[in-house]
XYZ file of C-alpha atoms in Angstrom:
183
model
C 87.372 80.734 135.045
C 87.574 77.796 133.090
C 83.562 77.509 132.979
C 83.331 80.621 131.641
C 85.431 80.270 128.707
C 83.876 76.848 128.051
C 80.312 78.494 128.001
C 81.615 81.450 125.887
C 83.239 78.880 123.564
C 79.827 76.803 123.460
C 77.783 79.886 122.644
C 80.045 81.762 120.467
C 80.365 79.026 118.153
C 78.239 79.335 115.011
C 75.118 77.267 113.962
C 75.949 75.938 110.392
C 72.616 75.606 109.983
C 71.692 78.914 110.245
C 72.439 81.241 107.037
C 73.759 84.361 109.154
C 75.619 82.588 112.058
C 77.272 80.364 109.721
C 79.166 83.298 107.969
C 81.012 84.036 111.376
C 84.180 82.347 112.513
C 84.161 79.877 115.511
C 86.314 81.472 118.382
C 90.006 81.299 118.390
C 91.939 78.567 120.031
C 92.358 79.231 124.069
C 95.217 81.163 124.851
C 98.508 79.640 126.299
C 98.701 79.237 129.903
C 101.591 82.003 129.976
C 99.816 84.503 128.082
C 99.619 88.203 129.513
C 96.069 88.622 131.458
C 95.353 92.154 130.894
C 92.323 94.425 132.041
C 91.766 97.549 130.152
C 90.564 100.428 132.489
C 88.731 103.462 130.899
C 89.217 106.010 133.822
C 86.715 108.440 132.380
C 83.883 106.087 132.231
C 84.408 104.997 135.736
C 84.497 108.931 137.039
C 80.662 108.931 135.959
C 79.675 106.086 138.425
C 77.764 106.475 141.784
C 80.157 105.477 144.358
C 78.581 102.077 145.237
C 79.205 101.164 141.432
C 82.508 102.208 141.911
C 83.255 100.684 144.765
C 82.016 97.140 143.245
C 84.173 97.460 140.247
C 86.876 98.425 142.328
C 86.576 95.260 144.079
C 86.053 92.858 140.956
C 89.458 94.713 139.805
C 91.157 93.994 142.948
C 89.864 90.428 142.852
C 91.407 89.694 139.092
C 94.643 91.520 139.852
C 95.120 89.099 142.845
C 94.626 86.429 140.303
C 97.529 87.626 138.239
C 95.702 89.989 135.558
C 97.413 93.432 134.988
C 95.856 96.583 134.412
C 96.371 99.107 131.534
C 94.891 102.532 131.326
C 93.088 103.021 127.895
C 91.577 105.963 126.392
C 88.190 105.771 124.614
C 87.612 108.623 122.243
C 84.222 110.545 122.056
C 83.157 108.364 125.146
C 79.764 110.085 125.593
C 78.842 110.473 121.980
C 79.685 106.677 121.504
C 77.430 106.104 124.458
C 74.592 108.036 122.802
C 74.953 106.530 119.185
C 74.964 102.908 120.864
C 71.540 103.596 122.713
C 70.187 105.670 119.485
C 70.863 102.321 117.372
C 69.521 99.814 120.025
C 66.673 102.050 120.565
C 65.966 102.355 116.713
C 66.509 98.932 116.113
C 63.926 97.564 118.794
C 61.750 100.252 117.755
C 61.549 99.123 113.983
C 60.905 95.349 114.773
C 57.226 95.175 113.826
C 57.015 91.816 115.458
C 57.178 93.249 118.779
C 54.273 95.355 118.484
C 52.240 92.973 120.404
C 54.946 92.948 123.192
C 54.772 96.975 123.509
C 51.495 96.494 125.566
C 53.382 94.349 127.913
C 55.672 97.314 128.786
C 55.571 99.754 131.280
C 54.035 103.186 130.215
C 57.594 105.234 129.859
C 58.865 102.530 128.114
C 56.156 102.574 125.381
C 56.766 105.874 125.148
C 60.621 105.273 124.841
C 59.888 103.025 122.038
C 57.501 105.221 120.704
C 60.132 108.003 120.134
C 62.659 105.573 118.919
C 60.243 105.034 115.815
C 60.790 108.459 114.930
C 64.496 108.494 114.503
C 66.143 110.760 111.315
C 67.751 108.506 108.856
C 70.702 111.178 108.983
C 70.766 110.761 112.991
C 70.847 106.977 112.492
C 73.933 106.919 109.706
C 75.962 109.210 111.790
C 75.445 106.973 114.957
C 76.837 104.311 112.881
C 79.783 106.273 111.786
C 80.575 106.989 115.320
C 80.166 103.679 116.196
C 82.651 102.674 113.204
C 85.268 104.930 114.682
C 84.807 103.943 118.073
C 85.461 100.155 116.594
C 88.533 101.048 114.715
C 89.980 102.258 117.828
C 88.672 99.176 119.542
C 91.028 97.089 116.574
C 94.107 99.286 117.570
C 93.750 98.740 121.489
C 93.528 94.924 120.684
C 96.233 95.119 118.328
C 98.252 96.844 121.399
C 97.137 94.425 124.061
C 95.863 91.041 122.318
C 93.559 89.468 124.708
C 92.634 92.477 126.744
C 89.197 92.646 128.588
C 87.999 95.902 128.765
C 86.422 96.492 132.442
C 83.331 98.791 132.786
C 80.702 99.778 134.894
C 77.322 98.122 133.468
C 75.225 101.019 134.533
C 76.374 104.217 136.212
C 73.713 103.645 139.042
C 72.865 100.827 141.379
C 69.249 101.846 140.790
C 66.761 104.639 141.063
C 65.296 105.712 144.167
C 61.594 104.621 144.657
C 60.124 108.104 145.564
C 56.517 107.831 144.268
C 55.431 105.446 146.407
C 53.183 102.765 145.301
C 52.862 104.323 142.025
C 56.404 103.661 140.914
C 56.088 99.877 141.897
C 52.953 99.922 139.837
C 53.924 101.565 136.835
C 57.861 101.761 137.073
C 60.411 104.433 136.526
C 62.199 105.938 133.656
C 65.015 108.389 133.449
C 67.097 108.336 130.347
C 69.230 110.886 131.802
C 70.490 108.891 134.716
C 71.068 105.925 132.235
C 73.686 107.792 129.944
C 75.581 110.101 132.222
């Protein structure tokens, strides 16, 4: 854990010579040795996961509780809508980066189509996604007031991977199913 904390502090320290990075505060001082170690668990987020993903997450939680972490149940409002807003934002931001146009040709055809669709995001949808994200950030700020230092644990993805059912074609060209990523 010390190595992870040290790595975080190193990576999170703003670069004073960078005009954007220098605007951010450095990480706060480390917590005392006797601070509460809290894991926030949002059960509805876990409920959409494949059993193998759920098993891995539960094993990680069990491991950390054996190290003295306590778990608290938290709620995240508009969970699915927030995930969609986040995905829309990331896709739109990546799609509008004109410096990556040459990199587009190195992507799989499915991802090329996905990024092309991202360039068609209506401004109103993008703004609504930002409102949703701001609402969720306000809720997260409330949760961290209630549980200072809490780590929120979620599955990174609901799936362990997609089945390769198309044989060599899938291996050569890849597979993409956005509905599987955003359950």
